[in-house]
């Protein structure tokens, strides 16, 4: 949707084909804290992330409308010295005894996706529910196609380097937690985080299970998530569970943003493989894809 909106605002006629409605996509279940996580290449991710950050900071001035707020929190074990040059452009990052403290955009994805749909409608973009079994279906009816199919690119391109990294979350009634927290080891299939959201919800996570395609919540995993979070904030232990969520991050060794021109002169621009940082790089990648569309 971000790519479609950027293209529409340049004056192009845009149509979106999607098998699923936005509320049933991976984005809808994301914890959605702005931060480059499980995504490469680092030298390109930094600029993409910063471009997106500026948009989220602007939209955070209208949180009820956009779903974007800025919230204080800590990345446990992270230090400024271990980050790339992009970190120097993020205001307020500071080392503490616990880790890296920051005030960052935290996005309520159901609200944000609904806002994006309204923005698309206002820009004249038609969104059509349609399952695509081949990219040729799209290039057969449009002179320019942008492939933003995420995990679907594994079969559609086909690109076997695209793999799922399963994330499971537990949503509970917030017992009073006002700041976010993360602790992630990229070599482990478990993570620990909690993100306060509006309307009294607290998102608890999580997992990073590579090559796991299951969308069914695992009760044992859910219990372990709550235990890890409660070890940090004991009040979480007794919080009422509202729902369980599972999403599959579309991981790839590196994000693919690239253009192809076929023998008939039809243009295909790829924009997929964003791993665990789709929200973080969305607008930077959308603008780069739009530049490739424009030549």
PDB file of C-alpha atoms in Angstrom:
ATOM      1  CA  UNK A   1       0.000   0.000   0.000  1.00  0.00           C
ATOM      2  CA  UNK A   2       2.878   2.389   0.689  1.00  0.00           C
ATOM      3  CA  UNK A   3       4.309   1.775  -2.792  1.00  0.00           C
ATOM      4  CA  UNK A   4       0.900   2.205  -4.422  1.00  0.00           C
ATOM      5  CA  UNK A   5       0.354   5.464  -2.565  1.00  0.00           C
ATOM      6  CA  UNK A   6       3.755   6.892  -3.527  1.00  0.00           C
ATOM      7  CA  UNK A   7       3.126   6.021  -7.193  1.00  0.00           C
ATOM      8  CA  UNK A   8      -0.390   7.465  -7.152  1.00  0.00           C
ATOM      9  CA  UNK A   9       0.875  10.729  -5.699  1.00  0.00           C
ATOM     10  CA  UNK A  10       3.227  11.092  -8.670  1.00  0.00           C
ATOM     11  CA  UNK A  11       0.171  11.154 -10.926  1.00  0.00           C
ATOM     12  CA  UNK A  12       0.169   7.550 -12.092  1.00  0.00           C
ATOM     13  CA  UNK A  13      -2.962   5.445 -12.389  1.00  0.00           C
ATOM     14  CA  UNK A  14      -2.537   2.622  -9.888  1.00  0.00           C
ATOM     15  CA  UNK A  15      -4.449  -0.558  -9.156  1.00  0.00           C
ATOM     16  CA  UNK A  16      -3.615  -2.966  -6.326  1.00  0.00           C
ATOM     17  CA  UNK A  17      -4.253  -6.702  -6.609  1.00  0.00           C
ATOM     18  CA  UNK A  18      -4.224  -8.595  -3.323  1.00  0.00           C
ATOM     19  CA  UNK A  19      -5.326 -12.102  -2.433  1.00  0.00           C
ATOM     20  CA  UNK A  20      -6.088 -11.089   1.153  1.00  0.00           C
ATOM     21  CA  UNK A  21      -7.521  -7.927   2.710  1.00  0.00           C
ATOM     22  CA  UNK A  22      -5.002  -5.849   4.630  1.00  0.00           C
ATOM     23  CA  UNK A  23      -6.344  -6.998   7.987  1.00  0.00           C
ATOM     24  CA  UNK A  24      -5.388 -10.607   7.168  1.00  0.00           C
ATOM     25  CA  UNK A  25      -1.798  -9.941   6.128  1.00  0.00           C
ATOM     26  CA  UNK A  26       1.455 -10.256   8.063  1.00  0.00           C
ATOM     27  CA  UNK A  27       1.486  -6.485   8.553  1.00  0.00           C
ATOM     28  CA  UNK A  28      -1.760  -6.650  10.525  1.00  0.00           C
ATOM     29  CA  UNK A  29      -0.217  -8.804  13.269  1.00  0.00           C
ATOM     30  CA  UNK A  30       3.133  -7.004  13.457  1.00  0.00           C
ATOM     31  CA  UNK A  31       4.353  -5.504  16.713  1.00  0.00           C
ATOM     32  CA  UNK A  32       5.388  -2.587  14.512  1.00  0.00           C
ATOM     33  CA  UNK A  33       8.095  -0.788  16.437  1.00  0.00           C
ATOM     34  CA  UNK A  34      10.272   1.242  14.068  1.00  0.00           C
ATOM     35  CA  UNK A  35      13.693  -0.415  14.158  1.00  0.00           C
ATOM     36  CA  UNK A  36      15.897  -2.194  11.569  1.00  0.00           C
ATOM     37  CA  UNK A  37      15.531  -5.867  12.578  1.00  0.00           C
ATOM     38  CA  UNK A  38      16.474  -9.011  10.610  1.00  0.00           C
ATOM     39  CA  UNK A  39      16.955  -7.167   7.338  1.00  0.00           C
ATOM     40  CA  UNK A  40      19.845  -6.627   4.915  1.00  0.00           C
ATOM     41  CA  UNK A  41      21.810  -5.088   3.233  1.00  0.00           C
ATOM     42  CA  UNK A  42      22.818  -2.765   6.051  1.00  0.00           C
ATOM     43  CA  UNK A  43      24.185  -0.037   3.776  1.00  0.00           C
ATOM     44  CA  UNK A  44      20.799   0.384   2.092  1.00  0.00           C
ATOM     45  CA  UNK A  45      18.573  -0.355   5.067  1.00  0.00           C
ATOM     46  CA  UNK A  46      19.822   2.716   6.945  1.00  0.00           C
ATOM     47  CA  UNK A  47      18.645   5.296   4.368  1.00  0.00           C
ATOM     48  CA  UNK A  48      15.370   3.437   3.771  1.00  0.00           C
ATOM     49  CA  UNK A  49      14.690   3.332   7.514  1.00  0.00           C
ATOM     50  CA  UNK A  50      15.464   7.008   8.071  1.00  0.00           C
ATOM     51  CA  UNK A  51      13.173   8.043   5.219  1.00  0.00           C
ATOM     52  CA  UNK A  52      10.351   6.055   6.800  1.00  0.00           C
ATOM     53  CA  UNK A  53      11.159   7.442  10.251  1.00  0.00           C
ATOM     54  CA  UNK A  54      10.557  11.019   9.090  1.00  0.00           C
ATOM     55  CA  UNK A  55       7.079  10.078   7.863  1.00  0.00           C
ATOM     56  CA  UNK A  56       6.187   8.276  11.079  1.00  0.00           C
ATOM     57  CA  UNK A  57       7.373  11.218  13.172  1.00  0.00           C
ATOM     58  CA  UNK A  58       5.051  13.479  11.196  1.00  0.00           C
ATOM     59  CA  UNK A  59       2.097  11.092  11.456  1.00  0.00           C
ATOM     60  CA  UNK A  60       2.662  10.667  15.190  1.00  0.00           C
ATOM     61  CA  UNK A  61       1.214  14.154  15.550  1.00  0.00           C
ATOM     62  CA  UNK A  62      -2.164  12.594  14.580  1.00  0.00           C
ATOM     63  CA  UNK A  63      -2.086   9.246  16.447  1.00  0.00           C
ATOM     64  CA  UNK A  64      -5.831   8.641  16.608  1.00  0.00           C
ATOM     65  CA  UNK A  65      -6.076   9.025  12.833  1.00  0.00           C
ATOM     66  CA  UNK A  66      -2.851   7.335  11.685  1.00  0.00           C
ATOM     67  CA  UNK A  67      -2.210   4.799  14.460  1.00  0.00           C
ATOM     68  CA  UNK A  68       1.344   6.117  14.893  1.00  0.00           C
ATOM     69  CA  UNK A  69       2.709   7.247  18.274  1.00  0.00           C
ATOM     70  CA  UNK A  70       6.202   7.823  19.630  1.00  0.00           C
ATOM     71  CA  UNK A  71       6.884   5.856  22.812  1.00  0.00           C
ATOM     72  CA  UNK A  72       9.850   5.484  25.173  1.00  0.00           C
ATOM     73  CA  UNK A  73      11.557   2.127  25.594  1.00  0.00           C
ATOM     74  CA  UNK A  74      14.771   0.112  25.794  1.00  0.00           C
ATOM     75  CA  UNK A  75      16.553  -2.319  23.475  1.00  0.00           C
ATOM     76  CA  UNK A  76      18.267  -4.570  26.020  1.00  0.00           C
ATOM     77  CA  UNK A  77      21.928  -5.270  25.282  1.00  0.00           C
ATOM     78  CA  UNK A  78      22.120  -2.879  22.303  1.00  0.00           C
ATOM     79  CA  UNK A  79      24.794  -0.171  22.264  1.00  0.00           C
ATOM     80  CA  UNK A  80      25.192   2.864  20.045  1.00  0.00           C
ATOM     81  CA  UNK A  81      28.712   1.812  19.112  1.00  0.00           C
ATOM     82  CA  UNK A  82      27.363  -1.369  17.551  1.00  0.00           C
ATOM     83  CA  UNK A  83      24.953   0.382  15.192  1.00  0.00           C
ATOM     84  CA  UNK A  84      25.487   1.721  11.706  1.00  0.00           C
ATOM     85  CA  UNK A  85      25.917   5.328  10.615  1.00  0.00           C
ATOM     86  CA  UNK A  86      22.127   5.689  10.353  1.00  0.00           C
ATOM     87  CA  UNK A  87      21.860   5.746  14.166  1.00  0.00           C
ATOM     88  CA  UNK A  88      23.504   9.173  14.223  1.00  0.00           C
ATOM     89  CA  UNK A  89      20.414  10.526  12.456  1.00  0.00           C
ATOM     90  CA  UNK A  90      17.980   9.217  15.099  1.00  0.00           C
ATOM     91  CA  UNK A  91      17.403  11.792  17.815  1.00  0.00           C
ATOM     92  CA  UNK A  92      17.562  10.789  21.452  1.00  0.00           C
ATOM     93  CA  UNK A  93      19.300   7.410  21.265  1.00  0.00           C
ATOM     94  CA  UNK A  94      21.308   6.939  24.460  1.00  0.00           C
ATOM     95  CA  UNK A  95      23.200   4.154  26.191  1.00  0.00           C
ATOM     96  CA  UNK A  96      21.967   3.138  29.636  1.00  0.00           C
ATOM     97  CA  UNK A  97      22.883   0.379  32.057  1.00  0.00           C
ATOM     98  CA  UNK A  98      20.127  -1.816  30.629  1.00  0.00           C
ATOM     99  CA  UNK A  99      20.717  -1.107  26.963  1.00  0.00           C
ATOM    100  CA  UNK A 100      19.841   1.471  24.343  1.00  0.00           C
ATOM    101  CA  UNK A 101      17.057   3.836  25.382  1.00  0.00           C
ATOM    102  CA  UNK A 102      15.025   5.580  22.717  1.00  0.00           C
ATOM    103  CA  UNK A 103      11.742   7.265  21.882  1.00  0.00           C
ATOM    104  CA  UNK A 104      10.589   5.621  18.656  1.00  0.00           C
ATOM    105  CA  UNK A 105       7.478   5.283  16.507  1.00  0.00           C
ATOM    106  CA  UNK A 106       5.221   2.454  17.666  1.00  0.00           C
ATOM    107  CA  UNK A 107       2.393   1.701  15.291  1.00  0.00           C
ATOM    108  CA  UNK A 108      -1.064   0.297  15.964  1.00  0.00           C
ATOM    109  CA  UNK A 109      -1.240  -1.659  12.713  1.00  0.00           C
ATOM    110  CA  UNK A 110      -5.013  -2.231  12.429  1.00  0.00           C
ATOM    111  CA  UNK A 111      -5.568   1.527  12.737  1.00  0.00           C
ATOM    112  CA  UNK A 112      -2.641   2.342  10.454  1.00  0.00           C
ATOM    113  CA  UNK A 113      -3.721  -0.076   7.720  1.00  0.00           C
ATOM    114  CA  UNK A 114      -7.252   1.329   7.785  1.00  0.00           C
ATOM    115  CA  UNK A 115      -5.801   4.835   7.444  1.00  0.00           C
ATOM    116  CA  UNK A 116      -3.666   3.732   4.484  1.00  0.00           C
ATOM    117  CA  UNK A 117      -6.747   2.284   2.786  1.00  0.00           C
ATOM    118  CA  UNK A 118      -8.495   5.633   3.164  1.00  0.00           C
ATOM    119  CA  UNK A 119      -5.443   7.429   1.762  1.00  0.00           C
ATOM    120  CA  UNK A 120      -5.424   5.088  -1.237  1.00  0.00           C
ATOM    121  CA  UNK A 121      -9.107   5.710  -1.868  1.00  0.00           C
ATOM    122  CA  UNK A 122      -8.553   9.464  -1.696  1.00  0.00           C
ATOM    123  CA  UNK A 123      -5.729   9.104  -4.252  1.00  0.00           C
ATOM    124  CA  UNK A 124      -8.018   7.201  -6.611  1.00  0.00           C
ATOM    125  CA  UNK A 125      -6.328   3.819  -6.160  1.00  0.00           C
ATOM    126  CA  UNK A 126      -8.539   0.792  -6.710  1.00  0.00           C
ATOM    127  CA  UNK A 127      -7.838  -2.211  -4.469  1.00  0.00           C
ATOM    128  CA  UNK A 128      -9.054  -5.475  -5.964  1.00  0.00           C
ATOM    129  CA  UNK A 129      -9.215  -8.825  -4.160  1.00  0.00           C
ATOM    130  CA  UNK A 130      -7.517 -11.158  -6.603  1.00  0.00           C
ATOM    131  CA  UNK A 131      -5.244 -14.148  -6.239  1.00  0.00           C
ATOM    132  CA  UNK A 132      -2.384 -14.066  -8.742  1.00  0.00           C
ATOM    133  CA  UNK A 133      -0.868 -17.384  -9.785  1.00  0.00           C
ATOM    134  CA  UNK A 134       1.697 -15.889 -12.168  1.00  0.00           C
ATOM    135  CA  UNK A 135       3.267 -12.454 -12.583  1.00  0.00           C
ATOM    136  CA  UNK A 136       2.394 -12.837 -16.266  1.00  0.00           C
ATOM    137  CA  UNK A 137      -1.243 -12.287 -15.272  1.00  0.00           C
ATOM    138  CA  UNK A 138      -0.302  -8.782 -14.174  1.00  0.00           C
ATOM    139  CA  UNK A 139       2.146  -7.907 -16.954  1.00  0.00           C
ATOM    140  CA  UNK A 140      -0.494  -9.059 -19.410  1.00  0.00           C
ATOM    141  CA  UNK A 141      -2.823  -6.200 -18.442  1.00  0.00           C
ATOM    142  CA  UNK A 142      -0.438  -3.441 -17.306  1.00  0.00           C
ATOM    143  CA  UNK A 143       2.660  -1.959 -18.870  1.00  0.00           C
ATOM    144  CA  UNK A 144       4.234  -1.535 -15.433  1.00  0.00           C
ATOM    145  CA  UNK A 145       3.921  -4.018 -12.550  1.00  0.00           C
ATOM    146  CA  UNK A 146       5.427  -3.637  -9.085  1.00  0.00           C
ATOM    147  CA  UNK A 147       5.908  -6.946  -7.275  1.00  0.00           C
ATOM    148  CA  UNK A 148       5.276  -6.348  -3.554  1.00  0.00           C
ATOM    149  CA  UNK A 149       4.192  -9.916  -2.812  1.00  0.00           C
ATOM    150  CA  UNK A 150       6.380 -10.608   0.229  1.00  0.00           C
ATOM    151  CA  UNK A 151       6.484 -14.302   1.018  1.00  0.00           C
ATOM    152  CA  UNK A 152       4.402 -14.929  -2.103  1.00  0.00           C
ATOM    153  CA  UNK A 153       7.451 -14.039  -4.209  1.00  0.00           C
ATOM    154  CA  UNK A 154       8.882 -17.462  -3.355  1.00  0.00           C
ATOM    155  CA  UNK A 155       6.384 -19.060  -5.754  1.00  0.00           C
ATOM    156  CA  UNK A 156       5.479 -16.161  -8.048  1.00  0.00           C
ATOM    157  CA  UNK A 157       8.941 -15.072  -9.184  1.00  0.00           C
ATOM    158  CA  UNK A 158       9.941 -17.843  -8.279  1.00  0.00           C
ATOM    159  CA  UNK A 159      12.607 -16.966  -5.700  1.00  0.00           C
ATOM    160  CA  UNK A 160      13.637 -19.838  -3.423  1.00  0.00           C
ATOM    161  CA  UNK A 161      15.752 -17.496  -1.288  1.00  0.00           C
ATOM    162  CA  UNK A 162      12.550 -16.064   0.248  1.00  0.00           C
ATOM    163  CA  UNK A 163      11.811 -17.940   3.474  1.00  0.00           C
ATOM    164  CA  UNK A 164       9.358 -17.554   6.353  1.00  0.00           C
ATOM    165  CA  UNK A 165      10.470 -16.507   9.821  1.00  0.00           C
ATOM    166  CA  UNK A 166       7.509 -17.262  12.055  1.00  0.00           C
ATOM    167  CA  UNK A 167       6.506 -14.731  14.697  1.00  0.00           C
ATOM    168  CA  UNK A 168       4.008 -15.508  17.459  1.00  0.00           C
ATOM    169  CA  UNK A 169       2.525 -12.872  19.785  1.00  0.00           C
ATOM    170  CA  UNK A 170       0.157 -12.805  22.724  1.00  0.00           C
ATOM    171  CA  UNK A 171      -2.148  -9.818  23.227  1.00  0.00           C
ATOM    172  CA  UNK A 172      -3.146  -9.159  26.843  1.00  0.00           C
ATOM    173  CA  UNK A 173      -4.958  -6.510  28.825  1.00  0.00           C
ATOM    174  CA  UNK A 174      -2.315  -3.972  29.741  1.00  0.00           C
ATOM    175  CA  UNK A 175      -1.696  -4.059  33.533  1.00  0.00           C
ATOM    176  CA  UNK A 176      -0.098  -0.612  33.426  1.00  0.00           C
ATOM    177  CA  UNK A 177       2.981  -0.959  31.214  1.00  0.00           C
ATOM    178  CA  UNK A 178       3.684   2.359  29.486  1.00  0.00           C
ATOM    179  CA  UNK A 179       7.075   1.737  27.831  1.00  0.00           C
ATOM    180  CA  UNK A 180       8.237  -0.822  25.264  1.00  0.00           C
ATOM    181  CA  UNK A 181      11.051  -3.314  25.710  1.00  0.00           C
ATOM    182  CA  UNK A 182      12.955  -5.661  23.394  1.00  0.00           C
ATOM    183  CA  UNK A 183      15.601  -8.313  23.878  1.00  0.00           C
ATOM    184  CA  UNK A 184      16.558 -10.093  20.675  1.00  0.00           C
ATOM    185  CA  UNK A 185      19.392 -12.434  19.770  1.00  0.00           C
ATOM    186  CA  UNK A 186      19.392 -12.914  16.003  1.00  0.00           C
ATOM    187  CA  UNK A 187      20.957 -16.325  16.519  1.00  0.00           C
ATOM    188  CA  UNK A 188      18.003 -17.548  18.582  1.00  0.00           C
ATOM    189  CA  UNK A 189      14.469 -18.523  17.584  1.00  0.00           C
ATOM    190  CA  UNK A 190      13.019 -16.747  20.633  1.00  0.00           C
ATOM    191  CA  UNK A 191      12.806 -13.054  21.442  1.00  0.00           C
ATOM    192  CA  UNK A 192      11.321 -11.114  24.313  1.00  0.00           C
ATOM    193  CA  UNK A 193       9.418  -7.899  23.847  1.00  0.00           C
ATOM    194  CA  UNK A 194       6.333  -6.015  24.927  1.00  0.00           C
ATOM    195  CA  UNK A 195       4.678  -3.087  23.183  1.00  0.00           C
ATOM    196  CA  UNK A 196       1.874  -1.037  24.787  1.00  0.00           C
ATOM    197  CA  UNK A 197      -0.922  -0.177  22.369  1.00  0.00           C
ATOM    198  CA  UNK A 198      -4.000   2.050  22.693  1.00  0.00           C
ATOM    199  CA  UNK A 199      -7.291   0.788  24.113  1.00  0.00           C
ATOM    200  CA  UNK A 200      -5.599  -1.015  26.983  1.00  0.00           C
ATOM    201  CA  UNK A 201      -3.737  -3.671  24.975  1.00  0.00           C
ATOM    202  CA  UNK A 202      -0.188  -4.955  25.483  1.00  0.00           C
ATOM    203  CA  UNK A 203       1.525  -7.011  22.757  1.00  0.00           C
ATOM    204  CA  UNK A 204       3.876  -9.704  24.063  1.00  0.00           C
ATOM    205  CA  UNK A 205       6.408 -11.584  21.990  1.00  0.00           C
ATOM    206  CA  UNK A 206       7.898 -13.399  20.496  1.00  0.00           C
ATOM    207  CA  UNK A 207       9.521 -15.919  18.202  1.00  0.00           C
ATOM    208  CA  UNK A 208      11.779 -15.945  15.125  1.00  0.00           C
ATOM    209  CA  UNK A 209      11.352 -19.501  13.857  1.00  0.00           C
ATOM    210  CA  UNK A 210      13.015 -19.912  10.463  1.00  0.00           C
ATOM    211  CA  UNK A 211      11.325 -22.019   7.783  1.00  0.00           C
ATOM    212  CA  UNK A 212       8.252 -22.574   9.949  1.00  0.00           C
ATOM    213  CA  UNK A 213       5.052 -22.112   7.889  1.00  0.00           C
ATOM    214  CA  UNK A 214       2.510 -22.714  10.660  1.00  0.00           C
ATOM    215  CA  UNK A 215      -0.056 -19.960  11.221  1.00  0.00           C
ATOM    216  CA  UNK A 216      -1.605 -21.765  14.189  1.00  0.00           C
ATOM    217  CA  UNK A 217      -0.754 -20.368  17.640  1.00  0.00           C
ATOM    218  CA  UNK A 218       1.183 -22.854  19.740  1.00  0.00           C
ATOM    219  CA  UNK A 219      -0.131 -22.858  23.354  1.00  0.00           C
ATOM    220  CA  UNK A 220       3.241 -23.890  24.783  1.00  0.00           C
ATOM    221  CA  UNK A 221       4.997 -21.105  22.905  1.00  0.00           C
ATOM    222  CA  UNK A 222       2.385 -18.619  24.123  1.00  0.00           C
ATOM    223  CA  UNK A 223       2.928 -19.668  27.730  1.00  0.00           C
ATOM    224  CA  UNK A 224       6.697 -19.280  27.324  1.00  0.00           C
ATOM    225  CA  UNK A 225       6.252 -15.789  25.857  1.00  0.00           C
ATOM    226  CA  UNK A 226       4.159 -14.681  28.826  1.00  0.00           C
ATOM    227  CA  UNK A 227       6.696 -16.185  31.269  1.00  0.00           C
ATOM    228  CA  UNK A 228       9.618 -14.340  29.653  1.00  0.00           C
ATOM    229  CA  UNK A 229       7.785 -11.030  29.682  1.00  0.00           C
ATOM    230  CA  UNK A 230       6.528 -11.541  33.252  1.00  0.00           C
ATOM    231  CA  UNK A 231      10.092 -12.198  34.425  1.00  0.00           C
ATOM    232  CA  UNK A 232      10.785  -8.588  33.470  1.00  0.00           C
ATOM    233  CA  UNK A 233       7.450  -7.084  34.501  1.00  0.00           C
ATOM    234  CA  UNK A 234       5.752  -9.353  37.081  1.00  0.00           C
ATOM    235  CA  UNK A 235       2.382  -7.655  36.661  1.00  0.00           C
ATOM    236  CA  UNK A 236       2.131  -9.213  33.196  1.00  0.00           C
ATOM    237  CA  UNK A 237       1.802 -12.698  34.711  1.00  0.00           C
ATOM    238  CA  UNK A 238      -1.833 -12.211  35.698  1.00  0.00           C
ATOM    239  CA  UNK A 239      -2.936 -10.190  32.667  1.00  0.00           C
ATOM    240  CA  UNK A 240      -6.009 -11.501  30.832  1.00  0.00           C
ATOM    241  CA  UNK A 241      -5.210 -12.881  27.382  1.00  0.00           C
ATOM    242  CA  UNK A 242      -7.222 -11.165  24.644  1.00  0.00           C
ATOM    243  CA  UNK A 243      -5.937 -12.991  21.566  1.00  0.00           C
ATOM    244  CA  UNK A 244      -3.062 -14.854  19.948  1.00  0.00           C
ATOM    245  CA  UNK A 245      -1.412 -13.758  16.699  1.00  0.00           C
ATOM    246  CA  UNK A 246       0.943 -15.425  14.235  1.00  0.00           C
ATOM    247  CA  UNK A 247       2.666 -13.904  11.214  1.00  0.00           C
ATOM    248  CA  UNK A 248       5.317 -15.064   8.770  1.00  0.00           C
ATOM    249  CA  UNK A 249       8.086 -12.546   8.120  1.00  0.00           C
ATOM    250  CA  UNK A 250       9.198 -12.654   4.446  1.00  0.00           C
ATOM    251  CA  UNK A 251      12.939 -13.087   4.977  1.00  0.00           C
ATOM    252  CA  UNK A 252      15.587 -13.008   2.259  1.00  0.00           C
ATOM    253  CA  UNK A 253      19.412 -12.674   2.357  1.00  0.00           C
ATOM    254  CA  UNK A 254      18.858  -9.121   1.078  1.00  0.00           C
ATOM    255  CA  UNK A 255      15.857  -7.003   0.138  1.00  0.00           C
ATOM    256  CA  UNK A 256      15.233  -7.119  -3.582  1.00  0.00           C
ATOM    257  CA  UNK A 257      14.439  -3.778  -5.212  1.00  0.00           C
ATOM    258  CA  UNK A 258      15.208  -4.222  -8.864  1.00  0.00           C
ATOM    259  CA  UNK A 259      13.738  -3.577 -12.310  1.00  0.00           C
ATOM    260  CA  UNK A 260      13.301  -5.956 -15.226  1.00  0.00           C
ATOM    261  CA  UNK A 261      12.160  -5.211 -18.763  1.00  0.00           C
ATOM    262  CA  UNK A 262      10.815  -8.129 -20.796  1.00  0.00           C
ATOM    263  CA  UNK A 263      11.134  -8.720 -24.536  1.00  0.00           C
ATOM    264  CA  UNK A 264       7.885  -6.841 -25.136  1.00  0.00           C
ATOM    265  CA  UNK A 265       9.050  -3.771 -23.239  1.00  0.00           C
ATOM    266  CA  UNK A 266       6.873  -4.353 -20.166  1.00  0.00           C
ATOM    267  CA  UNK A 267       8.426  -3.218 -16.895  1.00  0.00           C
ATOM    268  CA  UNK A 268       8.494  -5.324 -13.718  1.00  0.00           C
ATOM    269  CA  UNK A 269       9.856  -3.757 -10.532  1.00  0.00           C
ATOM    270  CA  UNK A 270      10.505  -6.043  -7.555  1.00  0.00           C
ATOM    271  CA  UNK A 271      10.112  -4.789  -3.984  1.00  0.00           C
ATOM    272  CA  UNK A 272      10.142  -7.715  -1.541  1.00  0.00           C
ATOM    273  CA  UNK A 273      12.206  -9.592   1.059  1.00  0.00           C
ATOM    274  CA  UNK A 274      11.856  -7.096   3.929  1.00  0.00           C
ATOM    275  CA  UNK A 275      12.127  -9.681   6.715  1.00  0.00           C
ATOM    276  CA  UNK A 276      11.304  -8.364  10.171  1.00  0.00           C
ATOM    277  CA  UNK A 277      11.495  -4.684   9.250  1.00  0.00           C
ATOM    278  CA  UNK A 278       8.766  -4.160   6.663  1.00  0.00           C
ATOM    279  CA  UNK A 279       7.185  -1.286   8.561  1.00  0.00           C
ATOM    280  CA  UNK A 280      10.602   0.217   9.292  1.00  0.00           C
ATOM    281  CA  UNK A 281      11.695   0.502   5.651  1.00  0.00           C
ATOM    282  CA  UNK A 282       8.273   0.734   3.957  1.00  0.00           C
ATOM    283  CA  UNK A 283       8.418   4.306   2.752  1.00  0.00           C
ATOM    284  CA  UNK A 284      12.081   4.366   1.812  1.00  0.00           C
ATOM    285  CA  UNK A 285      11.583   1.212  -0.258  1.00  0.00           C
ATOM    286  CA  UNK A 286       8.350   2.573  -1.745  1.00  0.00           C
ATOM    287  CA  UNK A 287      10.133   5.679  -2.987  1.00  0.00           C
ATOM    288  CA  UNK A 288      13.007   3.669  -4.428  1.00  0.00           C
ATOM    289  CA  UNK A 289      10.575   1.370  -6.234  1.00  0.00           C
ATOM    290  CA  UNK A 290       8.761   4.415  -7.588  1.00  0.00           C
ATOM    291  CA  UNK A 291      12.048   5.812  -8.905  1.00  0.00           C
ATOM    292  CA  UNK A 292      12.687   2.543 -10.726  1.00  0.00           C
ATOM    293  CA  UNK A 293       9.209   2.732 -12.241  1.00  0.00           C
ATOM    294  CA  UNK A 294      10.058   6.195 -13.472  1.00  0.00           C
ATOM    295  CA  UNK A 295      13.250   4.994 -15.110  1.00  0.00           C
TER     296      UNK A 295
END
